[in-house]
Coordinates of C-alpha atoms in Angstrom, one line a residue:
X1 CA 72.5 -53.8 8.0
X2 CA 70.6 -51.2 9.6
X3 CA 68.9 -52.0 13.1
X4 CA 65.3 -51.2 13.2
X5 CA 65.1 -51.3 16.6
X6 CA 65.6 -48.4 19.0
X7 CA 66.0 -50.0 22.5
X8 CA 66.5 -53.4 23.3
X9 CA 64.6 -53.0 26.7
X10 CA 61.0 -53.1 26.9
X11 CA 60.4 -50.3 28.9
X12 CA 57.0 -48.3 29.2
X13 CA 56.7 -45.2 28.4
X14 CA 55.3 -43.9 31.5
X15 CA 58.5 -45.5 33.3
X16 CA 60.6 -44.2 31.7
X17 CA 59.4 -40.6 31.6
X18 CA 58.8 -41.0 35.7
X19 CA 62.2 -42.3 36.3
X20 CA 63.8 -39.3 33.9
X21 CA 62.1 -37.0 35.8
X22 CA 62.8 -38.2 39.2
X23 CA 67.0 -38.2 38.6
X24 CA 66.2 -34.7 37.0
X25 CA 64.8 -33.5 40.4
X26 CA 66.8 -35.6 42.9
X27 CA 68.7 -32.7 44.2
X28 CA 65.2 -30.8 45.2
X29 CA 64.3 -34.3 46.8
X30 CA 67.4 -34.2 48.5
X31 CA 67.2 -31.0 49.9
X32 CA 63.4 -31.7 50.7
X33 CA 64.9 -34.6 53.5
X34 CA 67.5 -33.2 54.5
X35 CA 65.4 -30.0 55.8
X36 CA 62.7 -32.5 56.8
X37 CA 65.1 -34.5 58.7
X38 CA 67.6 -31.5 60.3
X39 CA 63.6 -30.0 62.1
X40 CA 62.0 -31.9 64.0
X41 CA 64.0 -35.2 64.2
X42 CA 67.0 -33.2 64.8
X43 CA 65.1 -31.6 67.9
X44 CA 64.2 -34.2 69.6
X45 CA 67.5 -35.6 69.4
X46 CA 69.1 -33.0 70.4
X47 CA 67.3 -32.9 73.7
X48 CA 67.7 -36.3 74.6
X49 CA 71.0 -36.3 74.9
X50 CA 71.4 -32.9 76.7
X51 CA 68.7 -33.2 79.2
X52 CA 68.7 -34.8 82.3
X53 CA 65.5 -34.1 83.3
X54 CA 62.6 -37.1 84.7
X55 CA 61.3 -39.1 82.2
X56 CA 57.1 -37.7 83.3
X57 CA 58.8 -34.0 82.1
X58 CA 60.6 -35.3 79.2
X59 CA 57.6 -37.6 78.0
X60 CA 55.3 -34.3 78.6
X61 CA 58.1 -31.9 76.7
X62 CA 57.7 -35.1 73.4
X63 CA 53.6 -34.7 73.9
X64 CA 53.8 -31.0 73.8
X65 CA 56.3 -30.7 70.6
X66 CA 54.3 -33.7 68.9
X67 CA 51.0 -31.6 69.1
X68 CA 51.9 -28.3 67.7
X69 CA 55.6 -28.3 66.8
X70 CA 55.7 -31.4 64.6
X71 CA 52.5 -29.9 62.6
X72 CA 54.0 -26.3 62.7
X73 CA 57.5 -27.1 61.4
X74 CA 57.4 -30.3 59.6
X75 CA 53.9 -29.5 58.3
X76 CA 55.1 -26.0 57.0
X77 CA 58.1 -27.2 55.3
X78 CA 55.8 -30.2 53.3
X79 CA 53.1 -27.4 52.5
X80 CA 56.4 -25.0 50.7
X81 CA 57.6 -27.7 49.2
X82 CA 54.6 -29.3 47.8
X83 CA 54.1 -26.0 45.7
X84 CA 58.1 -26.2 44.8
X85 CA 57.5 -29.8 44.0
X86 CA 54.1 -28.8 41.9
X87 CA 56.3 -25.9 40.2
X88 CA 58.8 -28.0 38.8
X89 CA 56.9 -30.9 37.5
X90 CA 54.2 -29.2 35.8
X91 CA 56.1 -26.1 34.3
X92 CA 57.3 -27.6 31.4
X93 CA 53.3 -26.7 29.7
X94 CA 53.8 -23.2 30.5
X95 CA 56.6 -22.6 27.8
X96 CA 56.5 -23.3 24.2
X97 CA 60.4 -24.8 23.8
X98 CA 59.3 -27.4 26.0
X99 CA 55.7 -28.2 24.8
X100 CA 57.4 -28.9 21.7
X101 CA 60.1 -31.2 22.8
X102 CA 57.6 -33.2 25.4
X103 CA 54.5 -33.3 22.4
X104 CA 57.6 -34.8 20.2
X105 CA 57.3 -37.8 22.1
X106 CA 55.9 -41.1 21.5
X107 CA 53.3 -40.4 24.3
X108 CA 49.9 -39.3 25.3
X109 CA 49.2 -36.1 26.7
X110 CA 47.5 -38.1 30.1
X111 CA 50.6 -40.2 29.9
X112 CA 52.7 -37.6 30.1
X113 CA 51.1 -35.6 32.7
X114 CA 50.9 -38.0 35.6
X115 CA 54.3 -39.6 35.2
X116 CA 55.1 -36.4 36.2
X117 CA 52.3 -36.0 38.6
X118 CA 53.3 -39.4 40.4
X119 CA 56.8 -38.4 40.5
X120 CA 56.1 -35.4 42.4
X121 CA 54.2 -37.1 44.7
X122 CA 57.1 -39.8 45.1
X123 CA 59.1 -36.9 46.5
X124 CA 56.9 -35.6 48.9
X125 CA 56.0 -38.9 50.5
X126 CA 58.7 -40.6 50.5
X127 CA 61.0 -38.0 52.0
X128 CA 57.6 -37.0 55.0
X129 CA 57.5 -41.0 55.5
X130 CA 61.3 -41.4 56.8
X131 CA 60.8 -38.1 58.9
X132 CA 57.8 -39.5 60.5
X133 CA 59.5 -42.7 61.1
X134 CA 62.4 -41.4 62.7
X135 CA 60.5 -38.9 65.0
X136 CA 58.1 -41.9 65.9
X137 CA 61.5 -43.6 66.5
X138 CA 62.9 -41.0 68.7
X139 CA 59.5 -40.3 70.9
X140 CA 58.9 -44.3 71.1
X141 CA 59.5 -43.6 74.8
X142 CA 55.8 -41.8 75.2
X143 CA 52.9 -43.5 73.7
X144 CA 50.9 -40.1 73.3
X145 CA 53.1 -38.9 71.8
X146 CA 53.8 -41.5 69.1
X147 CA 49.9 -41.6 68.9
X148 CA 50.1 -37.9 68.2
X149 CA 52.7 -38.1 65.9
X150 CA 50.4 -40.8 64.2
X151 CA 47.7 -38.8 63.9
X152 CA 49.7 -35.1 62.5
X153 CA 51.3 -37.3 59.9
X154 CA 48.3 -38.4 58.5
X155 CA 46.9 -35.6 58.4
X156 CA 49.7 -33.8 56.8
X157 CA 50.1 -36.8 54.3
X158 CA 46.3 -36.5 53.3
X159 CA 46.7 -32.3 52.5
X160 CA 49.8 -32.3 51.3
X161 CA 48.1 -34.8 48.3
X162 CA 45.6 -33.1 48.2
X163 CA 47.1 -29.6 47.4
X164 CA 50.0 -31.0 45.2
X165 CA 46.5 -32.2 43.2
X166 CA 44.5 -29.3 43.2
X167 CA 48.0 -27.3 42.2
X168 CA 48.4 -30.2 39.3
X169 CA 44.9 -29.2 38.3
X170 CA 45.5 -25.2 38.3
X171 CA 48.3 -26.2 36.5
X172 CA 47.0 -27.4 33.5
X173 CA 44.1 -24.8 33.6
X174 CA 47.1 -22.1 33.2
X175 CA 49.5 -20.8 30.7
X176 CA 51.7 -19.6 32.3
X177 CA 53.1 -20.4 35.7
X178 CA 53.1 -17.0 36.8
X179 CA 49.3 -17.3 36.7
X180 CA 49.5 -20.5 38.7
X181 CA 51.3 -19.5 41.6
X182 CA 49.2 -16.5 42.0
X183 CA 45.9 -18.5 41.0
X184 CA 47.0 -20.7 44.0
X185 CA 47.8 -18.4 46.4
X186 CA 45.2 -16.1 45.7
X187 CA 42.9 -18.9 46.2
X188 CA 44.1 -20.7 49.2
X189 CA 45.1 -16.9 51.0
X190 CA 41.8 -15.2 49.9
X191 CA 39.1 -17.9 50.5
X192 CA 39.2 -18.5 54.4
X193 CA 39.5 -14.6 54.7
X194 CA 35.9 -14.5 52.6
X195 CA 34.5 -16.8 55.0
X196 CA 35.6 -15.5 58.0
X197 CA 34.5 -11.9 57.0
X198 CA 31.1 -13.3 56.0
X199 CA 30.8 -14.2 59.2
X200 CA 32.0 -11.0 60.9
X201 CA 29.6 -9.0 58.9
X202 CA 26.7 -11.5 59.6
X203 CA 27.2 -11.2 63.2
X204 CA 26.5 -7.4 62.9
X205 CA 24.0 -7.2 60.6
X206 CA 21.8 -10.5 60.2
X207 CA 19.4 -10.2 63.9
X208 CA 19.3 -13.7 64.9
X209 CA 23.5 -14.4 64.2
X210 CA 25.6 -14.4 67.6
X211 CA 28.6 -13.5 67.8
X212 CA 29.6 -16.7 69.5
X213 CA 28.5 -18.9 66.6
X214 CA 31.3 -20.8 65.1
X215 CA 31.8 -22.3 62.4
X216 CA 33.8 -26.2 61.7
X217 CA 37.3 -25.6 60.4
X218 CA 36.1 -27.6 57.5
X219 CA 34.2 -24.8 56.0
X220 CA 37.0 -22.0 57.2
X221 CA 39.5 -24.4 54.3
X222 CA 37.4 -26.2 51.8
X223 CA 39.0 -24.5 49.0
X224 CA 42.2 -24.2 50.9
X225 CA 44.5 -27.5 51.2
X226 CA 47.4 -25.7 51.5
X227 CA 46.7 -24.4 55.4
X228 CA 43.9 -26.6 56.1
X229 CA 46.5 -29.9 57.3
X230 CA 48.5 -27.8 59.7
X231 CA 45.5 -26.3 61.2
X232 CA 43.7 -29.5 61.4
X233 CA 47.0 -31.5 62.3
X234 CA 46.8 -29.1 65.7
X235 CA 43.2 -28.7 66.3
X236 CA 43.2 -32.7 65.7
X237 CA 39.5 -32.7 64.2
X238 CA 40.1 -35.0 61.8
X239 CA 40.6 -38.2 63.1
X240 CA 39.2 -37.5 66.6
X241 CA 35.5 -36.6 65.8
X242 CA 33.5 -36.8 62.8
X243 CA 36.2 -37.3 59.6
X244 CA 34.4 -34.7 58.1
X245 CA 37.5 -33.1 57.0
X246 CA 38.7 -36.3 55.7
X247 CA 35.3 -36.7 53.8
X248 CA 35.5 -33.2 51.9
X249 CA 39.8 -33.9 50.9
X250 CA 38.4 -37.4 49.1
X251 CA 35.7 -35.1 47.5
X252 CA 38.3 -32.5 46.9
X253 CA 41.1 -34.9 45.7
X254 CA 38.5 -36.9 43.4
X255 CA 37.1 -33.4 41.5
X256 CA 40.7 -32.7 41.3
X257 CA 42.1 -35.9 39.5
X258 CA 38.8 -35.6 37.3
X259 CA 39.9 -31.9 36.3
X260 CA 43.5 -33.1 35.4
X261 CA 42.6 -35.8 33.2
X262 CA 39.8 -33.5 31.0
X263 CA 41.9 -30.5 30.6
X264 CA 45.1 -32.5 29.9
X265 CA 43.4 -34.6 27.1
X266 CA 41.9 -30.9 25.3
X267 CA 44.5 -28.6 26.3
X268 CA 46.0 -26.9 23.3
X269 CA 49.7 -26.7 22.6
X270 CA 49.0 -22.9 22.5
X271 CA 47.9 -22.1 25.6
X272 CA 51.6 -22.3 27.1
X273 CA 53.0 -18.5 27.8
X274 CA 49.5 -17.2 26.4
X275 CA 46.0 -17.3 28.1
X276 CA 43.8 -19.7 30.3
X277 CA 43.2 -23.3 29.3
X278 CA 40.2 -23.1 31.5
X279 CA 38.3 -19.9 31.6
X280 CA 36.5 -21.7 34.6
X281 CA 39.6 -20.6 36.9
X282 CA 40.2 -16.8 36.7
X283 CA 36.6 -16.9 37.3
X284 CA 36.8 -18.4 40.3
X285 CA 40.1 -16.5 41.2
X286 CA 38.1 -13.1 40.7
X287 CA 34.8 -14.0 42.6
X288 CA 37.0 -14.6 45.5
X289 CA 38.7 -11.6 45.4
X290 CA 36.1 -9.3 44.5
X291 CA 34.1 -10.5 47.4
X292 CA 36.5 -10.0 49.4
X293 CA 37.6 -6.5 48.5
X294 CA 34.1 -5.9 48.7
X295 CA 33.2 -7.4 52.6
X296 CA 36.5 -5.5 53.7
X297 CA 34.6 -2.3 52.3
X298 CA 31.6 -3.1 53.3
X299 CA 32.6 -3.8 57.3
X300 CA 34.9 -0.6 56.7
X301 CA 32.2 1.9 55.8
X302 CA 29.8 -0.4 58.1
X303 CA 32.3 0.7 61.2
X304 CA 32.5 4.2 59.7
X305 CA 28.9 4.9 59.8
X306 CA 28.9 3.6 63.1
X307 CA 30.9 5.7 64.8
X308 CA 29.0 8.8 63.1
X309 CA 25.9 7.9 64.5
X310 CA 27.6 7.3 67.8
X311 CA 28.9 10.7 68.2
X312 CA 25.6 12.4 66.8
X313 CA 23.8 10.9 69.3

């Protein structure tokens, strides 16, 4: 008699898919901790045992390492490996073989998509969260310190969701992964350098602008997750003083999640290894560079002129 059932457990499908995907990436997990754990842990542990020193110098070399070292190191490596993580999960709708094979399932398209989306960001937290237990563990003899180390990790935490979300989102736009990497980069590399040289060549040229006119680190990475949890995790804005920051990532993270769950319902099988499921992105991609190419010409020839008229006079 021929069995008409295919598995005897009731498993869903999005368990299934998450939990096939996480032992299929374990070993970039794995590497993922072990970096996490052999930086800063393996610093502070390190000088414990080999220095002798009081414990007012060692608690101020713990604050000191907590404020820009943890957010440097341990933030840097979380940021890489958040577009690693990104890479791997989402890659499979940039190439035909495997758009077939994953559309050959019993599963929706959303379905599909965030099992894969969760398990990514089951192996960036998890990982982050032991680090940041252990280093809390290690520094519990200075209370700034821990508080510090609070206050980095959450930050971190918060961006490094944020841009794994915003790299989902670029992911599905794409066709190829190629064009996601560089849509990425080019964004979160090319935006803060548009704002900063709008405000270079305002300074100069707009009478009223001083030069000493600054403007919130918010603006300097809206469109820039990637860099904007280190530099807020050692400027320490975000939990301090207003939560602006904070504010925007929710805003951010929300438009993001929005984005991933349109395009991945309409995006065509076709658009792997060919063009843009979302003309909306190279769009966007473009504007920012062009205005940039253009400001750096602009305060060239602006600096140019300058000197002219200096030495004519």
């Amino acid at each position: 008699m021929t069995s008409t059932i295919s598995c005897n457990k009731k498993v869903s499908p999005f368990s299934s898919i998450y939990w096939w995907s996480l032992r299929k990436n374990m070993a970039s997990a794995i590497v993922y901790a072990v970096l996490l754990l052999f930086s800063y842990p393996l610093l502070i542990f390190m000088y414990k045992i080999f220095n002798n020193s009081s414990k007012e110098i060692q608690n101020g070399f713990l604050e000191g390492c907590a404020a820009l070292v943890f957010p440097v190191i341990t933030g840097g490596i979380a940021i890489l490996f958040t577009l690693l993580v990104a890479v791997f999960m989402f890659s499979y709708m940039h190439k035909k073989r495997s758009v077939d094979v994953f559309g050959a399932l019993p599963v929706t398209r959303r379905t599909l998509f965030f099992s894969r989306y969760f398990t990514g960001i089951s192996i960036l937290l998890v990982p982050f969260l032991l680090c940041m237990g252990l280093s809390m563990l290690l520094s519990i003899q200075s209370f700034e310190a821990v508080q510090q180390l609070w206050r980095s990790s959450v930050t971190i935490l918060v961006s490094v969701v944020v841009a794994y979300t915003v790299t989902a989102f670029v992911a599905v736009c794409c066709g190829t992964t190629a064009d996601m990497v560089i849509s990425v980069l080019a964004i979160n590399g090319l935006y803060p350098l548009m704002v900063l040289m709008c405000q270079v060549i305002s300074n100069s040229t707009i009478p009223g602008v001083t030069s000493n006119f600054n403007l919130p680190a918010v603006v300097y990475t809206a469109l820039s997750p990637y860099s904007s949890g280190i530099v807020n995790a050692v400027m320490d804005p975000a939990l301090t003083e207003s939560g602006a920051q904070f504010l925007w990532w929710f805003v951010l993270l929300a438009l993001s999640i929005a984005g991933c769950i349109a395009v991945s319902r309409k995006r065509k099988a076709e658009c792997a290894q060919a063009g843009f499921a979302l003309r909306l992105l190279p769009v966007l991609v473009r504007a920012i560079a062009c205005t940039v190419a253009g400001l750096v010409f602009a305060l060239v020839f602006s600096s140019f002129s300058f000197g002219v008229n200096a030495q004519n006079s």
